[in-house]
Short mmCIF file of C-alpha atoms in Angstrom, two decimals:
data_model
loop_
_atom_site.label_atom_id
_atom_site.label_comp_id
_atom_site.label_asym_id
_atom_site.label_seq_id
_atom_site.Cartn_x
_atom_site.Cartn_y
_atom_site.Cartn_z
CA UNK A 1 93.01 79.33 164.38
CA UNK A 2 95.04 76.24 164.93
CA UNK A 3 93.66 73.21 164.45
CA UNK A 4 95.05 69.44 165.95
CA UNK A 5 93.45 67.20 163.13
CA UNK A 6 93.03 63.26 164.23
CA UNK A 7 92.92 60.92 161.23
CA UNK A 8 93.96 57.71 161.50
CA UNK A 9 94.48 57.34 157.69
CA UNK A 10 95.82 60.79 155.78
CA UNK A 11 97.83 61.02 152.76
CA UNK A 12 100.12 59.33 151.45
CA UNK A 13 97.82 56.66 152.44
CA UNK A 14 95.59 56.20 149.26
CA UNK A 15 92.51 54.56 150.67
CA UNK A 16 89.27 56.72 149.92
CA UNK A 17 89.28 58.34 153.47
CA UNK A 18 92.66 59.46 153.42
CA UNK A 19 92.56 61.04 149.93
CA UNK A 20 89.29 63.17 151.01
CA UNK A 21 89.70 63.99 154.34
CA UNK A 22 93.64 64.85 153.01
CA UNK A 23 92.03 67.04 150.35
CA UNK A 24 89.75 69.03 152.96
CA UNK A 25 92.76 69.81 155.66
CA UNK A 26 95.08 70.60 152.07
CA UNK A 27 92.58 73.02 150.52
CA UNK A 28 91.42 74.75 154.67
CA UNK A 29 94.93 76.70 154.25
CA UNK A 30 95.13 76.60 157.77
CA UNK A 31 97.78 75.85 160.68
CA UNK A 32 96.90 72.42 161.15
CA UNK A 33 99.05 69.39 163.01
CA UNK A 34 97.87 66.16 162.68
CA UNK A 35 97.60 62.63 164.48
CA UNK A 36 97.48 59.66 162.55
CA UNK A 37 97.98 56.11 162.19
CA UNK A 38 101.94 54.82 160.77
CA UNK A 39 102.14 56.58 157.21
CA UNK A 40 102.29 53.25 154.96
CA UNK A 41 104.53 52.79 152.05
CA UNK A 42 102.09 51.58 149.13
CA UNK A 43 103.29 49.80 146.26
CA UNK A 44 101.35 52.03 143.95
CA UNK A 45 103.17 55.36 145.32
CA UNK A 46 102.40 58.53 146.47
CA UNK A 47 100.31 59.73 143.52
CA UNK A 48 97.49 61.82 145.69
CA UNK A 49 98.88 65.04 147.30
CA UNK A 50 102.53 64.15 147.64
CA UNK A 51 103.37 67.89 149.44
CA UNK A 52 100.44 67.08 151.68
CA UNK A 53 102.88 66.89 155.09
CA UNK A 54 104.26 70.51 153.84
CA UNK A 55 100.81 71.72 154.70
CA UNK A 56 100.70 70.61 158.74
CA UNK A 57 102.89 72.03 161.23
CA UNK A 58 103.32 68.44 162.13
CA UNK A 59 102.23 64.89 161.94
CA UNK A 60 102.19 62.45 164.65
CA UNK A 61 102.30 58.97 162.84
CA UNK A 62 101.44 57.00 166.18
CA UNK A 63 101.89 52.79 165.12
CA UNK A 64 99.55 50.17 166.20
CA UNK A 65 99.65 46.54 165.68
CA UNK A 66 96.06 45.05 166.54
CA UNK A 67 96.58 42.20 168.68
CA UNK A 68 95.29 39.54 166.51
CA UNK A 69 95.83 39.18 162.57
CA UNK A 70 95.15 36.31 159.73
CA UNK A 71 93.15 33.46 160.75
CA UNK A 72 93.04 34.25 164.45
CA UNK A 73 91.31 37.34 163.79
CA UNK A 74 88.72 36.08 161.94
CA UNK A 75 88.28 33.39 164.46
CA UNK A 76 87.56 36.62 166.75
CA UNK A 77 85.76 38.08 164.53
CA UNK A 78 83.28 35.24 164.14
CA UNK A 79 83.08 34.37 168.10
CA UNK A 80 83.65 37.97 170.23
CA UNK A 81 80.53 39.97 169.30
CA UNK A 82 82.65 43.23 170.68
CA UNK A 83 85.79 41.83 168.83
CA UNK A 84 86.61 44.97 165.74
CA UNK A 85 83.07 46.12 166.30
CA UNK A 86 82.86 48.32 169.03
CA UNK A 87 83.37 50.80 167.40
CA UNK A 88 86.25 48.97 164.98
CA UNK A 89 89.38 47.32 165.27
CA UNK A 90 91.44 50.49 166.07
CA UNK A 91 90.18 50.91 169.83
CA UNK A 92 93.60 49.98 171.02
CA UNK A 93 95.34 52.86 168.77
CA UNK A 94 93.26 55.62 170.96
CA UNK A 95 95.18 55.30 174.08
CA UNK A 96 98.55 54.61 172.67
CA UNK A 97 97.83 58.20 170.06
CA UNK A 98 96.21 59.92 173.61
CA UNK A 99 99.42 59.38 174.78
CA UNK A 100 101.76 60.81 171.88
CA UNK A 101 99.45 63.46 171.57
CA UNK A 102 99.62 64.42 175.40
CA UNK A 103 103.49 63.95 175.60
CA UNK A 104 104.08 66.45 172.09
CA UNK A 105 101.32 68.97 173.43
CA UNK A 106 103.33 68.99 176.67
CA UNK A 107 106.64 70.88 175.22
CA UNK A 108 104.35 74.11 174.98
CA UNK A 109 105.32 75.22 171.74
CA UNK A 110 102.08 74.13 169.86
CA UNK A 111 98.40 75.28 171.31
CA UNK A 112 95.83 74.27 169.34
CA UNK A 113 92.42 76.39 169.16
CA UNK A 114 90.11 74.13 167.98
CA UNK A 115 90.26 69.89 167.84
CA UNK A 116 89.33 68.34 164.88
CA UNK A 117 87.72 63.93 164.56
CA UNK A 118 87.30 62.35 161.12
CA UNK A 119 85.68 59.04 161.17
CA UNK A 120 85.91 55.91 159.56
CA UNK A 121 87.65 54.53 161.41
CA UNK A 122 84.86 55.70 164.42
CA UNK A 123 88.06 55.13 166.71
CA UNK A 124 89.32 58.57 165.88
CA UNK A 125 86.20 60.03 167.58
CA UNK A 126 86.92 58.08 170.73
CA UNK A 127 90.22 59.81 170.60
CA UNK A 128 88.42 63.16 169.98
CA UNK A 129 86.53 62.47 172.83
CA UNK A 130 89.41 61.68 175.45
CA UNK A 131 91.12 65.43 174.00
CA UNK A 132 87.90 67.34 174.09
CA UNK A 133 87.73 66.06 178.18
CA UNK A 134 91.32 66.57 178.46
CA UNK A 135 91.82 70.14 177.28
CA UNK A 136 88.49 71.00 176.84
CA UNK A 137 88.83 72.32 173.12
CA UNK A 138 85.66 73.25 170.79
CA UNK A 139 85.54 69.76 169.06
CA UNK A 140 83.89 69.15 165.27
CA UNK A 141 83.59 65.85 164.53
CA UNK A 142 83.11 64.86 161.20
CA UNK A 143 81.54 61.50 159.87
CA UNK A 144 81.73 60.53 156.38
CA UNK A 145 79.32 57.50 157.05
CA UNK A 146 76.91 57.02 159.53
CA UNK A 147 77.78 55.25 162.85
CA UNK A 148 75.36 53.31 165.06
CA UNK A 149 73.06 53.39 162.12
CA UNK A 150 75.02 52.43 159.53
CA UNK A 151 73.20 49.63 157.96
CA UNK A 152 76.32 47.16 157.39
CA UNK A 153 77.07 47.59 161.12
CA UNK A 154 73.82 45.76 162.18
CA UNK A 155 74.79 42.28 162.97
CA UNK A 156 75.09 41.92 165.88
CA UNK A 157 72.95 43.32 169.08
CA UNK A 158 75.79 43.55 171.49
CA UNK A 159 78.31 45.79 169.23
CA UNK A 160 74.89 47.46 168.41
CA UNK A 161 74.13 48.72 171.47
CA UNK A 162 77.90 50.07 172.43
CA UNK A 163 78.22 51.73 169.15
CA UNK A 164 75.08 53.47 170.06
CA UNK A 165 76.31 54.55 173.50
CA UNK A 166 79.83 55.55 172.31
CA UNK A 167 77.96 57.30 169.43
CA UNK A 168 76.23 58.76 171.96
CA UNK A 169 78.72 60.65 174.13
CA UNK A 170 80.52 61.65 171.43
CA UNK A 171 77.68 63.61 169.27
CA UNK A 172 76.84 65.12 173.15
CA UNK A 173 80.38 66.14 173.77
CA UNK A 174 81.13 67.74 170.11
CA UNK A 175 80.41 70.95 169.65
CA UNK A 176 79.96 70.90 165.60
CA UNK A 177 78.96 67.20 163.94
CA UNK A 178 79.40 67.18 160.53
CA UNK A 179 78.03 64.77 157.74
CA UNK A 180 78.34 64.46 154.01
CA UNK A 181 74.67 64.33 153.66
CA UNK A 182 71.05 65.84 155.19
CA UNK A 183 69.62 62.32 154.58
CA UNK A 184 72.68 61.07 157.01
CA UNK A 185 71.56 63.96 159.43
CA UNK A 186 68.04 62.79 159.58
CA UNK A 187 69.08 59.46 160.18
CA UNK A 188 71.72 60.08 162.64
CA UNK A 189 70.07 63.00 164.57
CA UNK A 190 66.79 61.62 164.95
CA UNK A 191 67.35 59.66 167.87
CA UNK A 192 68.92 63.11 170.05
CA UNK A 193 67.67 65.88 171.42
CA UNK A 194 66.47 69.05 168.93
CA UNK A 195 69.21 70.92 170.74
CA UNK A 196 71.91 68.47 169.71
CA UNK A 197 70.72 68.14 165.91
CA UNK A 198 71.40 72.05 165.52
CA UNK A 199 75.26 71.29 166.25
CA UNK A 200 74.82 69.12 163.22
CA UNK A 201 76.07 70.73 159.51
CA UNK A 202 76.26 69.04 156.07
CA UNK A 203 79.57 69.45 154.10
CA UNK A 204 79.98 67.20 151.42
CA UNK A 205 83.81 65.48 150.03
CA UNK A 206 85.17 67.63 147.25
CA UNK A 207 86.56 67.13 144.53
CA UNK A 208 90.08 68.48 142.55
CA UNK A 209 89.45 70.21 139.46
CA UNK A 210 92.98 70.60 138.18
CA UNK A 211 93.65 66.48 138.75
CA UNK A 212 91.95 64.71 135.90
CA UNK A 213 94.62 65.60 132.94
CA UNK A 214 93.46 66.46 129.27
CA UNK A 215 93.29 63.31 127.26
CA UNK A 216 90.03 64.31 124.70
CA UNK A 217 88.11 60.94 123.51
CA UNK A 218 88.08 59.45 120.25
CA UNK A 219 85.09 60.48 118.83
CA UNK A 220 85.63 57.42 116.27
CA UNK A 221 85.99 55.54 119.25
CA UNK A 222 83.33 52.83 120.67
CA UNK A 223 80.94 54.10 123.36
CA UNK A 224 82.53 53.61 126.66
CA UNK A 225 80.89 53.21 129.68
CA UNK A 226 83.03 52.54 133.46
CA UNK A 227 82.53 52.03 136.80
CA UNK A 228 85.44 52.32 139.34
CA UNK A 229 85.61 51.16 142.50
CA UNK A 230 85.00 47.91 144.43
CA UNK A 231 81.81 45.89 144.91
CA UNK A 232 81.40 44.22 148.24
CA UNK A 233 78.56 42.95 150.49
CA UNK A 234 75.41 43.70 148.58
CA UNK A 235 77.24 46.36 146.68
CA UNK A 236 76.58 43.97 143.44
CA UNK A 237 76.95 44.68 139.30
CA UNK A 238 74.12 42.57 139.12
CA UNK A 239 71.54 45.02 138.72
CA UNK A 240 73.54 46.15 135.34
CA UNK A 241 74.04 42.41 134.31
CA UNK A 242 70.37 41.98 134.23
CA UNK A 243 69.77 45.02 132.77
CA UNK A 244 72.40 44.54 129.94
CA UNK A 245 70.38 40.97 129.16
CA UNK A 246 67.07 42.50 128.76
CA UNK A 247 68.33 44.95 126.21
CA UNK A 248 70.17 42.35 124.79
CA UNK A 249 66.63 40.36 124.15
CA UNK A 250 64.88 43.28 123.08
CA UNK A 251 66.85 45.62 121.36
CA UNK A 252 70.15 44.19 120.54
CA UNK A 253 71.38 47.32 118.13
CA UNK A 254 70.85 49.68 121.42
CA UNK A 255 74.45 48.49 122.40
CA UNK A 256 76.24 48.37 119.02
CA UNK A 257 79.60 50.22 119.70
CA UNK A 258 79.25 50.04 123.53
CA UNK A 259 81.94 48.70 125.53
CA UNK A 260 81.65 48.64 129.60
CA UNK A 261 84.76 48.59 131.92
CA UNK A 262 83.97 47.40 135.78
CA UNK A 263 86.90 49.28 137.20
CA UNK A 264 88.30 47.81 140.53
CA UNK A 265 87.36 44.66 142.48
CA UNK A 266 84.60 42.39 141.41
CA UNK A 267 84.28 39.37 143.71
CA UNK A 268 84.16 35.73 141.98
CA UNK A 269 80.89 35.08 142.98
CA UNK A 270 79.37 37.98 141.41
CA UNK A 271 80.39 36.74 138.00
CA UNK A 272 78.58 33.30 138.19
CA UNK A 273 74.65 34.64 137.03
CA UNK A 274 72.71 33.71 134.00
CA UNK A 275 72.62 37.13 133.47
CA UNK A 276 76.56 37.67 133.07
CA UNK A 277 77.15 34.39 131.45
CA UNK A 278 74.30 35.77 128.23
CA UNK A 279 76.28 38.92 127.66
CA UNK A 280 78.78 38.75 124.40
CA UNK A 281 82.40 38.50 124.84
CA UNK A 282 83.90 42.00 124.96
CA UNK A 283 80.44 43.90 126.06
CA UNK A 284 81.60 43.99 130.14
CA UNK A 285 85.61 43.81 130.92
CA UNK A 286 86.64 43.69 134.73
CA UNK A 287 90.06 45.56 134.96
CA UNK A 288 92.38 45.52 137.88
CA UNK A 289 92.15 48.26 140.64
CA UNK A 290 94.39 51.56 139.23
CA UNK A 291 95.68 54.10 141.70
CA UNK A 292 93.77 56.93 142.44
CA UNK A 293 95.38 59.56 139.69
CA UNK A 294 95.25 57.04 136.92
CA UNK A 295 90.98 56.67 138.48
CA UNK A 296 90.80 59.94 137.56
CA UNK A 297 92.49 59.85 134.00
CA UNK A 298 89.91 57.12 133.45
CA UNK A 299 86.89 58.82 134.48
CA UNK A 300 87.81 61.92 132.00
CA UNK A 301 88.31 59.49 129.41
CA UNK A 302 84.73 57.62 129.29
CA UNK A 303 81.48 58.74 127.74
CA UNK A 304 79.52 57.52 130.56
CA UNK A 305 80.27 56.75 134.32
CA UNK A 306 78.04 54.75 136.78
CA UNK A 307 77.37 55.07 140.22
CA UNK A 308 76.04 51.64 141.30
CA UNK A 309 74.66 50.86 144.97
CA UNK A 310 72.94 48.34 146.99
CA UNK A 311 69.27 47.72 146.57
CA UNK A 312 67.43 49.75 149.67
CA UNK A 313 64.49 52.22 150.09
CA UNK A 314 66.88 54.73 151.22
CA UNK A 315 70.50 55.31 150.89
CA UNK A 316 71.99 58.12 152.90
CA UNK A 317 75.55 57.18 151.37
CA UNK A 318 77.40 60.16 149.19
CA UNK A 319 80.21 58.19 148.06
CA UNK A 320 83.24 59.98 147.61
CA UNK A 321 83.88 58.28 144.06
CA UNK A 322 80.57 59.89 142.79
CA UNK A 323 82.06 63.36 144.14
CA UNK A 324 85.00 62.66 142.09
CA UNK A 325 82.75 62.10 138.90
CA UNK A 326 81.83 65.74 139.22
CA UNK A 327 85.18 66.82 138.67
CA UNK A 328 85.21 64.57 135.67
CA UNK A 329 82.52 66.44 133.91
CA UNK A 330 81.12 63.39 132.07
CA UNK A 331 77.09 62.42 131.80
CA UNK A 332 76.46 59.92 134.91
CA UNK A 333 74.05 57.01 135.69
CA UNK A 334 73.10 56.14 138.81
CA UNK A 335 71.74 52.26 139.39
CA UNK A 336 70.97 53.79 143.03
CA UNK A 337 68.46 53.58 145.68
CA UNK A 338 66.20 56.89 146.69
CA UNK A 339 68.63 58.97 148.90
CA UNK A 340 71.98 60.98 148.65
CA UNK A 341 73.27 59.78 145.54
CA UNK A 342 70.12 59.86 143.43
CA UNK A 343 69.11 63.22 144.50
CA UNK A 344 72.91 64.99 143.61
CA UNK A 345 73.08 62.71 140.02
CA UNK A 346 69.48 63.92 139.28
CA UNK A 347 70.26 67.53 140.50
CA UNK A 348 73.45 67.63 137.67
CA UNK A 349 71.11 66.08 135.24
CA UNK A 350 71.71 62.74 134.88
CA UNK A 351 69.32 59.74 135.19
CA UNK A 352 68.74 57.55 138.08
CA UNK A 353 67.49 53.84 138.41
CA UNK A 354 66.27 51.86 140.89
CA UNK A 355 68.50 48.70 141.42
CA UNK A 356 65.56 46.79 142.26
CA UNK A 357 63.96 47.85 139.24
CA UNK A 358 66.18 45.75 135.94
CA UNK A 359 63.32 47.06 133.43
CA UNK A 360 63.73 50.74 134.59
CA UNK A 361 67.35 50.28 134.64
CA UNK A 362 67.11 49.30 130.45
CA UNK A 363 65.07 51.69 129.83
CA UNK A 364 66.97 54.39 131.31
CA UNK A 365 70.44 53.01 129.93
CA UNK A 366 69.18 53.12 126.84
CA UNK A 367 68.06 56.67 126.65
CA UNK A 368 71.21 57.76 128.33
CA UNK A 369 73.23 55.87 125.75
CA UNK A 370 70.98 57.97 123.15
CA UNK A 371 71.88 60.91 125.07
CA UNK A 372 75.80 60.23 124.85
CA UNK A 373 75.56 59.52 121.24
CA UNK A 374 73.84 62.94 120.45
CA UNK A 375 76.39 64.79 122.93
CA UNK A 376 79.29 63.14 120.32
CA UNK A 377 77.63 63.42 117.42
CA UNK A 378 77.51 67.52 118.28
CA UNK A 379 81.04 67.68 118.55
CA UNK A 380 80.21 68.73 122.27
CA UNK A 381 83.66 68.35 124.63
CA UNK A 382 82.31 71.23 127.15
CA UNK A 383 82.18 69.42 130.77
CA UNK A 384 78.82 68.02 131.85
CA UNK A 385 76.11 68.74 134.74
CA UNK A 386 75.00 72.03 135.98
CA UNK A 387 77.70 74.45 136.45
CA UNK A 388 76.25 75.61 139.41
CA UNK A 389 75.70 72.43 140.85
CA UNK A 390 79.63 70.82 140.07
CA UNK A 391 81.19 74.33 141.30
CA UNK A 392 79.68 73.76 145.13
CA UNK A 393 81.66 70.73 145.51
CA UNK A 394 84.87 72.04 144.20
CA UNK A 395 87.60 71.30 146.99
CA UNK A 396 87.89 75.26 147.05
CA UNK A 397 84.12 75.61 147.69
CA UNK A 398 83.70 72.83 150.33
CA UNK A 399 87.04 74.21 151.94
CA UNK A 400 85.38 77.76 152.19
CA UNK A 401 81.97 76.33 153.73
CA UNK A 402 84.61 74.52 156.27
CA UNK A 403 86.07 77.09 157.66
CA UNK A 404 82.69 78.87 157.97
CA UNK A 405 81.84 76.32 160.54
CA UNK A 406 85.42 76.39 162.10
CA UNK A 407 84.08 79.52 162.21
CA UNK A 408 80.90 79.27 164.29
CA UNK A 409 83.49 77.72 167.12
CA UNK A 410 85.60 81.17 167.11
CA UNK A 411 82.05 82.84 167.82
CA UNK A 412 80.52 80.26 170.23
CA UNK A 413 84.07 80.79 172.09
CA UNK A 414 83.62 84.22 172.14
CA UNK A 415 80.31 84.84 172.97
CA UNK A 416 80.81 82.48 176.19
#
């Protein structure tokens, strides 16, 4: 079966999309040619999949400029309610990529069997769209976050409503939806017909078990504890910050010999509470963004990762950072919401807080931080979570349960 993938990001981009959505086509091991935005040339390198283009039959890098940049775009941004919201601010890279797309599918020496969306950005499903009426292709398209009801998309009513009719005629049109999540295909699919939610399938990101390097701990070492990746938006270490304090005021000894690393971007304002300002010198450090294989190297190399999340009553986000902690195999603590992420930490066997919650939060902490002292006082180096659990998001094992629904196309197309 050969696929045409659209992706506007794909390695050697290293933002989070490219790197999973990169890792799914790598690992599918099949003929795949692919239609993306201009390959960038990062200052970090190309440290994630750097044979990834010997993989496709072909890549269509297809540039695009938006219209409006610096200051003038957020002027836009602030006074166009459609302005890089409907669905994002790659709507004018769809017909300029149609276009490429039509012109290379035109020499006849590449027919592709199946068509293939991955948003964010949402624009690539517009694209899908345009190919599916074009050549009339079985179509998956594959969301890693909800669209119309993703909850940071919720501004404002007039980009509201036309994500929700774009959303819409895309989720009619595909033949297979996929999401990372069954709590994103409740939300999603509720609004559609039942007919519509059974083209729906859950495949989560994977993650690369060969990736992470060997570098054992010092078991003389302090205790140490890291998040990585970037808080934005209500994405806040807060939660923690109070947390830390109330321990702090109660049991001061509980964090003897624990040092925690905030791995990425922490915004200014974030660092201004009462809560931060109590906290000793040396107990939280913010370090600078890494790239993604020196992440990794990081997560092996910790006692203790978090997963921290906006306060909600539900969160349907899997981040694909959390996926990567699997491959890590090193305890986990979630300062999460009900939803995606608390049910796959608790499922591995770690603990789970509330981040409304700062008392449940200490308590938890602190009988995690009990839990990580036993594992290292045992001598134990063996890789954390249920086995069964970490193996089913392997990149192997997602890639298998991909092609199984690349699969269900070849039947549908066969039966009709």
């Amino acid at each position: 079966m050969k696929l045409l993938a659209v992706s506007y990001v794909l390695p050697p981009n290293l933002y989070s999309q490219a790197i999973q959505i990169g890792r799914l086509l790598y690992h599918a091991r099949l003929p795949i040619a692919a239609v993306t935005g201009q390959v960038e040339a990062l200052a970090n390198g190309l440290d994630a999949y750097p044979d990834f283009d010997s993989r496709l039959l072909f890549r269509l890098p297809v540039a695009y400029r938006a219209p409006l940049s610096g200051l003038w775009h957020r002027i836009a941004a602030n006074l166009l309610p459609l302005y890089a919201r409907a669905p994002d601010e790659f709507l004018g890279w769809v017909p300029l990529a149609e276009r490429v797309v039509v012109e290379r599918l035109a020499q006849g020496d590449f027919a592709a069997d199946a068509l293939l969306s991955f948003g964010e950005p949402m624009s690539d499903h517009l694209l899908g769209l345009r190919l599916k009426r074009r050549y009339g292709l079985p179509w998956v398209a594959h969301f890693s976050d909800p669209w119309a009801d993703n909850p940071f998309r919720r501004r404002f009513f007039l980009a509201n409503i036309r994500n929700r009719q774009l959303e819409r005629e895309v989720v009619a049109a595909a033949d297979r939806i996929i999401f990372t999540s069954q709590e994103t295909v409740d939300l999603v699919m509720a609004k559609y017909p039942a007919a519509w939610r059974e083209k729906a399938r859950v495949l989560p990101h994977g993650f690369e078990p060969g990736a992470y390097g060997d570098s054992p701990r010092d078991p003389d070492a302090p205790l140490l504890i890291r998040y990585l990746g970037n808080f934005y938006g209500h994405r806040s270490p807060q939660p923690l910050f109070e947390a830390l304090a109330a321990i702090l005021r109660e049991r001061p000894d509980e964090l003897c010999g624990v040092r925690i690393e905030l791995v990425g971007g922490v915004p200014p304002r974030m660092l201004t509470s009462a809560a931060y300002r109590s906290l000793p010198d040396g107990l939280v450090t913010v370090v600078p963004t890494v790239d993604y294989s020196a992440s990794l190297a990081l997560m092996k190399q910790s006692d203790l990762l978090l997963v921290i999340d906006a306060p909600d009553d539900l969160s349907v986000f899997l981040p694909g950072k959390l996926v990567d902690y699997l491959g890590a195999g090193v305890p986990i603590f979630g300062i999460v919401p009900p939803g995606a992420s608390a049910q796959l930490i608790s499922k591995l066997g770690g603990a789970v807080a509330n981040p409304r919650r700062p008392a449940e939060i200490a308590e938890s902490l602190q009988q995690v931080l009990q839990t990580i002292r036993e594992r290292r006082a045992a001598g134990i180096t063996s890789a954390w979570g249920d086995p069964q659990v970490r193996a089913a998001y392997s990149a192997d094992a997602v890639a298998e349960r991909f092609r199984s629904i690349l699969g269900e196309l070849a039947g549908s197309a066969a039966d009709g």
